[in-house]
Coordinates of C-alpha atoms (C1' of nucleotides) in Angstrom, one line a residue:
Chain A
M1 CA 175.2 182.9 96.4
H2 CA 177.7 184.6 99.0
T3 CA 179.9 182.7 101.5
A4 CA 179.0 182.9 105.1
V5 CA 181.4 184.5 107.5
L6 CA 181.9 181.7 110.0
A7 CA 185.0 181.6 111.8
K8 CA 185.6 178.0 112.3
A9 CA 184.6 177.1 108.7
P10 CA 187.0 177.0 105.6
T11 CA 185.8 179.4 102.8
T12 CA 186.3 179.1 99.0
S13 CA 189.6 176.8 99.4
A14 CA 190.3 174.6 96.4
L15 CA 190.3 171.0 97.0
P16 CA 193.5 169.4 96.1
L17 CA 191.8 165.9 95.5
I18 CA 188.0 166.0 95.0
G19 CA 187.0 162.6 95.9
L20 CA 188.9 162.7 99.2
D21 CA 186.8 162.6 102.2
L22 CA 183.5 161.7 100.3
P23 CA 182.6 158.3 101.5
Q24 CA 178.8 158.2 100.0
I25 CA 179.3 159.1 96.6
R26 CA 182.8 159.8 95.3
I27 CA 183.4 162.3 92.6
S28 CA 186.5 160.7 91.0
G29 CA 188.9 161.3 88.4
D30 CA 191.3 164.1 87.2
A31 CA 191.0 167.3 89.2
A32 CA 191.7 169.0 86.1
A33 CA 188.8 167.3 84.1
I34 CA 186.3 168.6 86.4
S35 CA 187.6 171.9 87.6
A36 CA 188.4 171.6 91.4
G37 CA 185.4 172.0 93.8
A38 CA 185.1 174.9 96.1
V39 CA 184.1 174.6 99.7
H40 CA 181.5 177.2 101.1
S41 CA 180.0 177.7 104.5
Y42 CA 176.4 178.9 105.0
A43 CA 174.6 180.1 108.1
K44 CA 171.1 178.8 109.2
D45 CA 168.6 179.8 106.5
E46 CA 171.2 181.2 104.1
E47 CA 170.1 180.8 100.4
I48 CA 172.6 178.5 98.5
F49 CA 170.8 179.3 95.1
A50 CA 167.4 180.4 94.4
E51 CA 164.8 179.0 91.8
G52 CA 165.9 180.5 88.4
D53 CA 169.5 181.0 89.2
R54 CA 171.8 179.9 86.3
A55 CA 172.9 176.1 87.4
A56 CA 176.6 176.5 87.0
H57 CA 177.3 174.1 89.8
V58 CA 176.6 170.9 91.2
Y59 CA 176.7 170.5 95.0
K60 CA 177.7 168.2 97.8
V61 CA 177.0 168.5 101.5
L62 CA 180.0 168.1 103.8
S63 CA 178.3 168.8 107.1
G64 CA 175.1 170.1 108.2
V65 CA 171.5 169.8 106.2
V66 CA 170.4 171.4 103.0
R67 CA 166.8 171.7 101.9
T68 CA 165.7 172.3 98.5
S69 CA 162.2 173.3 97.7
K70 CA 159.9 175.0 95.1
L71 CA 157.4 177.8 96.0
L72 CA 153.9 178.7 94.6
S73 CA 153.2 182.2 93.7
D74 CA 151.2 182.8 97.0
G75 CA 154.1 181.4 99.2
R76 CA 152.9 177.9 99.5
R77 CA 156.1 175.8 99.7
Q78 CA 157.1 172.2 99.1
I79 CA 160.3 170.9 100.2
D80 CA 161.3 168.1 98.1
A81 CA 164.2 166.9 100.0
F82 CA 166.5 167.3 102.7
H83 CA 170.2 166.7 101.8
L84 CA 172.6 165.4 104.4
A85 CA 176.4 165.1 104.5
G86 CA 177.4 163.1 101.4
D87 CA 174.4 164.0 99.4
I88 CA 174.6 165.6 96.0
F89 CA 172.1 168.0 95.1
G90 CA 171.3 170.8 92.4
I91 CA 171.6 168.5 89.3
E92 CA 169.4 170.2 86.7
A93 CA 168.5 169.3 83.3
D94 CA 168.4 173.0 82.1
E95 CA 170.6 176.0 82.5
E96 CA 168.4 177.2 85.5
H97 CA 167.6 175.7 88.9
R98 CA 164.3 174.5 89.1
F99 CA 164.2 174.8 93.0
C100 CA 165.7 176.6 95.6
A101 CA 168.5 175.5 98.1
E102 CA 168.9 176.8 101.6
A103 CA 170.8 175.8 104.6
V104 CA 168.6 174.2 107.4
G105 CA 171.4 174.8 109.9
D106 CA 175.0 176.0 109.5
C107 CA 176.6 173.7 106.8
T108 CA 179.5 173.2 104.6
I109 CA 179.2 172.4 101.0
V110 CA 181.4 171.8 98.1
A111 CA 180.5 173.1 94.8
Y112 CA 181.7 171.6 91.5
R113 CA 181.7 173.5 88.3
R114 CA 179.1 171.8 86.0
N115 CA 180.8 171.4 82.6
R116 CA 177.6 170.2 81.3
L117 CA 177.0 166.6 82.1
S118 CA 177.2 165.4 78.5
T119 CA 180.7 166.9 78.2
L120 CA 181.8 165.6 81.3
S121 CA 180.9 162.0 80.7
A122 CA 183.2 162.3 77.6
I123 CA 186.1 163.5 79.8
D124 CA 185.6 161.6 83.0
P125 CA 183.1 158.6 82.5
E126 CA 183.5 157.5 86.2
A127 CA 182.4 161.2 87.5
A128 CA 179.7 161.0 85.1
A129 CA 178.5 157.6 86.7
D130 CA 178.7 158.9 90.2
M131 CA 176.5 161.9 89.2
T132 CA 174.2 159.4 87.3
T133 CA 174.2 157.3 90.6
A134 CA 173.0 160.5 92.7
M135 CA 170.4 161.4 90.0
V136 CA 168.8 157.9 90.3
R137 CA 169.0 158.1 94.1
S138 CA 167.0 161.4 93.9
L139 CA 164.6 159.9 91.6
V140 CA 163.8 156.9 93.8
R141 CA 163.4 159.2 96.8
A142 CA 161.0 161.3 94.6
Q143 CA 158.9 158.5 93.6
N144 CA 158.5 157.2 97.2
H145 CA 157.8 160.8 98.4
M146 CA 155.1 161.1 95.6
L147 CA 153.4 158.2 97.1
L148 CA 153.7 159.6 100.6
L149 CA 152.3 162.9 99.4
G150 CA 149.4 161.7 97.3
R151 CA 148.1 158.7 99.4
K152 CA 149.3 158.6 103.1
S153 CA 147.6 160.0 106.2
A154 CA 149.3 162.6 108.3
L155 CA 150.2 159.9 110.8
E156 CA 151.5 157.7 108.1
K157 CA 153.6 160.5 106.7
I158 CA 155.1 161.3 110.1
A159 CA 155.9 157.6 110.7
T160 CA 157.6 157.2 107.2
F161 CA 159.6 160.5 107.8
L162 CA 160.9 159.4 111.1
L163 CA 162.0 155.9 109.9
D164 CA 163.8 157.6 106.8
M165 CA 165.6 160.1 109.0
T166 CA 166.6 157.4 111.2
D167 CA 167.9 155.3 108.5
R168 CA 169.9 158.0 107.2
T169 CA 171.5 159.4 110.1
A170 CA 172.4 157.3 113.1
G171 CA 171.5 153.4 113.3
S172 CA 170.3 154.0 117.1
N173 CA 166.9 154.7 118.0
I174 CA 167.4 158.4 119.1
L175 CA 166.8 160.8 116.4
D176 CA 168.0 164.4 116.5
L177 CA 166.1 166.5 114.0
P178 CA 168.0 169.2 112.3
M179 CA 165.0 170.9 110.9
S180 CA 162.0 172.8 112.2
R181 CA 158.4 171.9 112.4
T182 CA 157.6 174.3 109.6
D183 CA 160.2 172.4 107.5
I184 CA 158.9 169.1 108.3
A185 CA 155.3 170.3 107.3
D186 CA 156.4 171.8 104.2
H187 CA 158.1 168.5 103.3
L188 CA 155.3 166.2 104.0
G189 CA 152.5 168.4 102.8
L190 CA 150.9 169.2 106.2
T191 CA 150.7 172.1 108.5
I192 CA 152.8 172.8 111.5
E193 CA 149.9 172.1 113.8
T194 CA 149.2 168.7 112.3
V195 CA 152.9 167.6 112.5
S196 CA 152.9 168.8 116.3
R197 CA 149.5 166.9 116.8
S198 CA 150.9 163.8 115.0
F199 CA 154.1 163.9 117.3
T200 CA 151.9 164.2 120.4
Q201 CA 149.6 161.5 119.2
L202 CA 152.5 159.0 118.7
E203 CA 154.0 159.8 122.1
R204 CA 150.5 159.3 123.8
Q205 CA 150.3 155.7 121.9
G206 CA 153.9 155.0 123.3
V207 CA 155.5 154.8 119.8
I208 CA 158.0 157.6 120.3
A209 CA 159.3 159.8 123.2
L210 CA 159.7 163.6 122.7
V211 CA 162.7 164.0 125.0
S212 CA 162.7 167.7 123.6
A213 CA 161.0 169.2 120.4
R214 CA 164.0 168.1 118.1
R215 CA 165.0 164.9 120.0
I216 CA 163.0 162.0 119.5
V217 CA 163.4 158.4 120.9
L218 CA 161.8 155.7 118.8
S219 CA 160.5 153.4 121.6
N220 CA 158.4 151.3 119.4
S221 CA 159.9 151.2 115.8
T222 CA 157.8 148.1 114.9
E223 CA 154.6 149.9 115.4
L224 CA 156.3 152.9 113.5
K225 CA 157.0 150.4 110.7
R226 CA 153.5 149.1 110.7
L227 CA 152.2 152.7 110.3
N228 CA 154.5 153.1 107.4
S229 CA 152.2 150.7 105.5
Chain B
M1 CA 155.6 139.9 81.1
H2 CA 154.1 138.4 77.9
T3 CA 153.4 139.7 74.6
A4 CA 149.9 140.7 73.9
V5 CA 148.3 139.1 70.8
L6 CA 147.2 141.9 68.4
A7 CA 146.7 141.2 64.7
K8 CA 147.9 144.6 63.5
A9 CA 150.9 145.1 65.8
P10 CA 154.4 143.7 65.4
T11 CA 155.6 141.2 67.8
T12 CA 159.2 140.7 69.3
S13 CA 160.9 141.7 66.2
A14 CA 164.4 142.9 66.3
L15 CA 165.0 146.6 65.3
P16 CA 167.7 146.8 62.7
L17 CA 168.5 150.4 63.9
I18 CA 167.3 151.3 67.3
G19 CA 167.3 155.2 66.9
L20 CA 165.2 155.2 63.7
D21 CA 161.5 156.5 64.4
L22 CA 162.1 157.9 67.9
P23 CA 162.1 161.6 67.4
Q24 CA 161.9 162.7 71.2
I25 CA 164.9 160.7 72.6
R26 CA 167.0 159.1 70.3
I27 CA 168.7 155.9 71.6
S28 CA 171.8 156.0 69.3
G29 CA 174.9 154.2 68.7
D30 CA 175.9 150.7 67.5
A31 CA 173.0 148.2 67.5
A32 CA 175.6 145.6 68.8
A33 CA 176.6 147.7 71.6
I34 CA 173.4 147.8 73.4
S35 CA 171.7 144.8 72.1
A36 CA 169.0 145.4 70.0
G37 CA 165.6 146.5 71.2
A38 CA 162.6 144.3 70.7
V39 CA 159.1 145.6 70.3
H40 CA 156.1 144.3 72.2
S41 CA 152.4 145.0 72.2
Y42 CA 150.3 145.2 75.3
A43 CA 146.7 145.3 75.4
K44 CA 144.7 147.8 77.8
D45 CA 145.5 147.3 81.5
E46 CA 148.2 144.7 80.7
E47 CA 151.0 144.5 83.1
I48 CA 154.4 145.2 81.4
F49 CA 156.5 144.8 84.6
A50 CA 155.7 144.6 88.3
E51 CA 157.0 146.1 91.4
G52 CA 159.8 143.9 92.5
D53 CA 160.6 142.4 88.9
R54 CA 163.9 142.2 88.0
A55 CA 164.8 145.1 85.9
A56 CA 166.6 143.7 82.9
H57 CA 165.2 146.3 80.4
V58 CA 164.7 149.9 80.0
Y59 CA 161.5 150.6 77.9
K60 CA 160.2 153.3 75.4
V61 CA 156.8 154.0 74.3
L62 CA 156.3 153.8 70.6
S63 CA 152.5 154.3 70.5
G64 CA 149.8 154.4 73.2
V65 CA 150.0 155.4 76.8
V66 CA 151.7 153.6 79.9
R67 CA 151.1 154.3 83.6
T68 CA 153.9 153.5 86.3
S69 CA 152.6 153.3 89.8
K70 CA 153.2 152.4 93.4
L71 CA 151.0 150.6 95.8
L72 CA 150.6 150.6 99.5
S73 CA 149.7 147.3 101.1
D74 CA 145.9 148.1 101.5
G75 CA 145.5 148.8 97.9
R76 CA 146.1 152.8 97.9
R77 CA 147.8 153.6 94.7
Q78 CA 149.9 156.4 93.3
I79 CA 150.4 156.7 89.8
D80 CA 153.8 158.7 89.5
A81 CA 153.6 159.2 85.6
F82 CA 152.0 158.8 82.4
H83 CA 154.4 157.8 79.6
L84 CA 153.2 158.9 76.3
A85 CA 154.9 158.0 72.6
G86 CA 158.6 158.8 72.9
D87 CA 158.8 158.7 76.4
I88 CA 161.4 156.4 78.2
F89 CA 160.5 154.7 81.4
G90 CA 161.7 151.8 83.9
I91 CA 165.1 153.1 84.5
E92 CA 166.2 151.7 88.0
A93 CA 169.0 152.2 90.4
D94 CA 168.8 148.7 91.5
E95 CA 168.3 145.3 90.0
E96 CA 164.7 145.5 91.0
H97 CA 161.8 147.6 89.7
R98 CA 160.6 150.0 92.5
F99 CA 157.1 150.6 90.8
C100 CA 154.8 148.7 88.2
A101 CA 154.1 149.5 84.5
E102 CA 150.9 148.9 82.9
A103 CA 149.3 149.9 79.6
V104 CA 146.6 152.5 79.8
G105 CA 145.1 151.5 76.5
D106 CA 146.6 149.3 73.8
C107 CA 150.3 150.1 73.1
T108 CA 153.3 149.3 71.6
I109 CA 156.7 149.3 73.5
V110 CA 160.4 149.0 72.7
A111 CA 162.5 147.0 75.3
Y112 CA 166.1 147.7 75.5
R113 CA 168.3 145.4 77.3
R114 CA 169.9 147.0 80.3
N115 CA 173.5 146.4 80.2
R116 CA 174.0 148.2 83.4
L117 CA 174.1 152.1 82.8
S118 CA 177.7 152.3 83.9
T119 CA 178.9 149.7 81.4
L120 CA 176.7 151.3 78.8
S121 CA 178.2 154.7 79.3
A122 CA 181.7 153.2 78.5
I123 CA 180.5 151.4 75.4
D124 CA 178.2 154.0 73.9
P125 CA 178.5 157.4 75.9
E126 CA 176.0 158.8 73.4
A127 CA 173.1 156.3 74.3
A128 CA 174.1 156.8 78.0
A129 CA 173.7 160.7 77.5
D130 CA 170.2 160.0 76.1
M131 CA 169.4 157.8 79.0
T132 CA 170.6 160.6 81.2
T133 CA 168.3 163.0 79.7
A134 CA 165.5 160.8 80.2
M135 CA 166.2 160.4 83.7
V136 CA 166.8 164.1 84.3
R137 CA 163.4 164.8 82.7
S138 CA 161.7 162.3 85.0
L139 CA 163.3 164.0 87.9
V140 CA 162.1 167.3 86.9
R141 CA 158.5 166.0 86.5
A142 CA 158.7 164.3 89.7
Q143 CA 159.7 167.6 91.4
N144 CA 156.8 169.5 89.9
H145 CA 154.5 166.8 90.9
M146 CA 155.5 166.6 94.5
L147 CA 154.6 170.4 94.6
L148 CA 151.3 169.6 93.1
L149 CA 150.6 166.6 95.4
G150 CA 151.9 168.4 98.6
R151 CA 150.5 171.9 98.2
K152 CA 147.8 172.3 95.4
S153 CA 144.0 172.2 95.7
A154 CA 142.0 169.8 94.0
L155 CA 141.1 172.2 91.4
E156 CA 144.5 173.4 90.9
K157 CA 145.5 169.7 90.6
I158 CA 143.2 169.3 87.7
A159 CA 144.0 172.5 85.9
T160 CA 147.8 171.7 85.9
F161 CA 147.1 168.1 84.8
L162 CA 145.0 169.5 81.9
L163 CA 147.6 171.9 80.7
D164 CA 150.4 169.5 81.1
M165 CA 148.6 166.8 79.0
T166 CA 147.7 169.4 76.4
D167 CA 151.3 170.3 76.2
R168 CA 152.4 166.8 75.8
T169 CA 150.0 166.0 73.1
A170 CA 148.5 168.1 70.5
G171 CA 149.1 171.8 70.5
S172 CA 145.3 172.5 69.9
N173 CA 142.9 173.1 72.6
I174 CA 141.0 169.9 72.1
L175 CA 142.2 167.2 74.6
D176 CA 141.5 163.7 74.3
L177 CA 142.3 162.0 77.6
P178 CA 143.6 158.4 77.2
M179 CA 143.0 157.4 80.8
S180 CA 140.1 156.8 83.2
R181 CA 138.9 159.1 86.1
T182 CA 140.5 156.5 88.5
D183 CA 143.9 156.8 86.8
I184 CA 143.8 160.7 87.0
A185 CA 142.7 160.3 90.7
D186 CA 145.4 158.1 91.5
H187 CA 147.8 160.5 89.6
L188 CA 146.8 163.5 91.4
G189 CA 146.1 162.1 94.9
L190 CA 142.4 162.7 94.8
T191 CA 139.2 160.5 94.4
I192 CA 137.4 159.7 91.3
E193 CA 134.3 161.8 92.8
T194 CA 136.5 164.9 93.4
V195 CA 138.0 164.5 89.8
S196 CA 134.6 164.3 88.3
R197 CA 133.2 167.2 90.5
S198 CA 136.3 169.3 89.5
F199 CA 135.7 168.9 85.7
T200 CA 132.0 169.7 86.2
Q201 CA 132.9 172.9 88.3
L202 CA 135.5 174.0 85.5
E203 CA 132.8 173.4 82.9
R204 CA 130.2 175.5 84.7
Q205 CA 132.8 178.2 85.3
G206 CA 133.1 178.1 81.5
V207 CA 137.0 177.2 81.7
I208 CA 136.6 173.7 79.8
A209 CA 133.9 171.9 77.9
L210 CA 133.2 168.4 78.3
V211 CA 132.4 167.1 74.7
S212 CA 132.4 163.5 76.1
A213 CA 133.9 162.1 79.4
R214 CA 137.3 161.8 77.7
R215 CA 137.2 164.6 75.4
I216 CA 137.8 168.1 76.7
V217 CA 138.0 171.6 75.1
L218 CA 139.9 173.9 76.9
S219 CA 137.8 176.9 76.1
N220 CA 139.6 179.3 78.5
S221 CA 143.2 178.2 79.0
T222 CA 144.1 181.7 80.4
E223 CA 141.9 181.0 83.5
L224 CA 143.4 177.4 83.5
K225 CA 146.8 179.0 83.5
R226 CA 145.7 181.3 86.3
L227 CA 144.4 178.4 88.6
N228 CA 147.7 176.5 87.7
S229 CA 149.2 179.1 90.3
Chain C
dC1 C1' 118.8 145.7 72.8
dG2 C1' 120.3 144.6 77.2
dC3 C1' 124.2 144.3 80.1
dT4 C1' 128.2 145.9 82.3
dA5 C1' 131.4 149.5 83.4
dA6 C1' 132.4 154.2 83.9
dT7 C1' 131.1 158.6 85.2
dT8 C1' 128.3 161.9 87.5
dT9 C1' 125.7 163.7 91.2
dG10 C1' 124.0 163.8 96.0
dA11 C1' 124.3 163.6 101.1
dT12 C1' 127.0 163.1 105.0
dC13 C1' 131.5 162.6 107.3
dA14 C1' 136.1 163.1 108.8
dG15 C1' 140.7 164.4 108.7
dA16 C1' 143.2 168.1 108.2
dC17 C1' 143.3 173.4 108.0
dT18 C1' 142.7 177.8 110.0
dC19 C1' 142.5 181.0 113.7
dA20 C1' 143.6 181.9 118.2
dA21 C1' 145.8 181.4 122.6
dG22 C1' 148.9 179.3 125.7
dT23 C1' 153.5 177.3 127.0
dG24 C1' 158.2 176.7 126.9
dA25 C1' 163.0 177.3 125.7
dA26 C1' 166.7 180.1 124.1
dG27 C1' 168.9 184.3 123.8
dT28 C1' 169.5 189.4 125.1
dG29 C1' 170.4 193.1 127.7
dG30 C1' 170.4 195.3 132.0
Chain D
dC1 C1' 172.5 186.1 137.2
dC2 C1' 168.1 187.4 136.2
dA3 C1' 164.1 189.7 133.9
dC4 C1' 162.6 190.4 129.4
dT5 C1' 161.9 189.4 124.7
dT6 C1' 161.5 186.6 121.1
dC7 C1' 160.8 182.5 118.5
dA8 C1' 159.3 177.8 118.3
dC9 C1' 156.3 174.6 119.4
dT10 C1' 151.8 173.0 121.6
dT11 C1' 147.0 172.7 122.4
dG12 C1' 142.3 174.1 121.5
dA13 C1' 137.9 175.3 119.0
dG14 C1' 135.7 175.6 115.0
dT15 C1' 135.5 175.3 109.9
dC16 C1' 136.1 173.5 105.3
dT17 C1' 137.9 170.7 101.6
dG18 C1' 137.9 166.5 99.9
dA19 C1' 136.5 161.7 101.2
dT20 C1' 133.2 158.2 101.9
dC21 C1' 128.6 156.0 100.9
dA22 C1' 125.2 155.4 98.0
dA23 C1' 122.3 156.1 94.0
dA24 C1' 121.4 157.8 89.4
dT25 C1' 122.9 158.3 84.8
dT26 C1' 125.4 157.6 80.7
dA27 C1' 128.3 155.2 77.6
dG28 C1' 130.3 151.4 75.7
dC29 C1' 129.8 146.7 74.1
dG30 C1' 128.7 142.0 72.9

DNA sequence: CGCTAATTTGATCAGACTCAAGTGAAGTGG
DNA sequence: CCACTTCACTTGAGTCTGATCAAATTAGCG
């Protein structure tokens, strides 16, 4: 992992108070207890950590979007999640990362030294609870995603994805997708062609409008929810 | 949830010491702290809890196998995991169960009152750590399963499944499957016909031998591991 | 021993994939 | 500022894996 050179973004600066501007999940407690987090910036597609790297940190997205994924030997890829601002990722059971993390677009991230979850819980129970919350959230997300991957049609997958992304970003019905068709495909267990065709089909049905490739208006979210099953 | 009437199995008996015969994950600490677990028996296909039930307990399998699953409105089902003896299941973020749990065959289960994970961690940090371990394990499993569901072929899915079940049960190369083809299909995102055909194909290739429908000999686990990708 | 449920097998179909070409937008360099 | 390159996305045609529908076989059980 190395820090990206981006003029505007802060680099490897210690955070005086960890739980400061982190609304969604607050890493609380004494800064000394969980040695202070460091902020890093990453450029688009830059690797944050790789599968097999030593899992020395837990991360939180400050801005931008991160994807975590696993690869098969022949290159097939499954993106298990996109992490938006406020999301925690990189929690591992073992000493090793079981998936890799990359910046979807330019982004900034806080890295917290991982003093072994068990140890942490003794020192700072509240921080441990926050970590637990993050983990439970990942698990719920993973369980829903397994249902999607195993049992939903292409159109249903896209519908679910659009609704989920809308929920997690703006409340409005305009959705700006931060990721490519390739990323969407690898997240939903489809190919880019099928993703594209599904978008087109939804547009023809008047369910969505494609302002541009990455900007989508949900013109009929009722129908979208129905497709969601 | 109701307790099955099985002559041989104990029913709703308080456990004097919780972490007694639970080798894999030990729920430790003062029995008073996490009010004692109660043992229940369930018959094949009996429901342990349903999607939407209040999540008042966390469970551990003592004997037999449990499946946890989610349903779509039209009946399509995704089994997210099979839980064998020693496995913990039913951990939830919310007050509600997000999936349903049923007995695959006759089984016995301990139910631990769920004094909110956060509260628990204050009272009994060690028990909380055990719970965390269980959760992390579920998460790792879920992440691997997403890769399987999203990116593997039918044959690869079956190969992975057989190897995983073998790992989790005996060390030998004889595997007794506790679940039906339907359950396997709903776990792997396939149909029963495809599951059956994949088994047949593996048998014809000399990779496995089907002693009976539920008893499988892994005659060439090297080839099975290669298929596993 | 007969009944029921589970599994296997066969034939056909369809949804999603592959391969291939075309379109469009963004960025680069002259 | 515009031509050119590049990359992302879309669209089309044909194929294939796995689904569906249907029937046969086997196993388990009262």
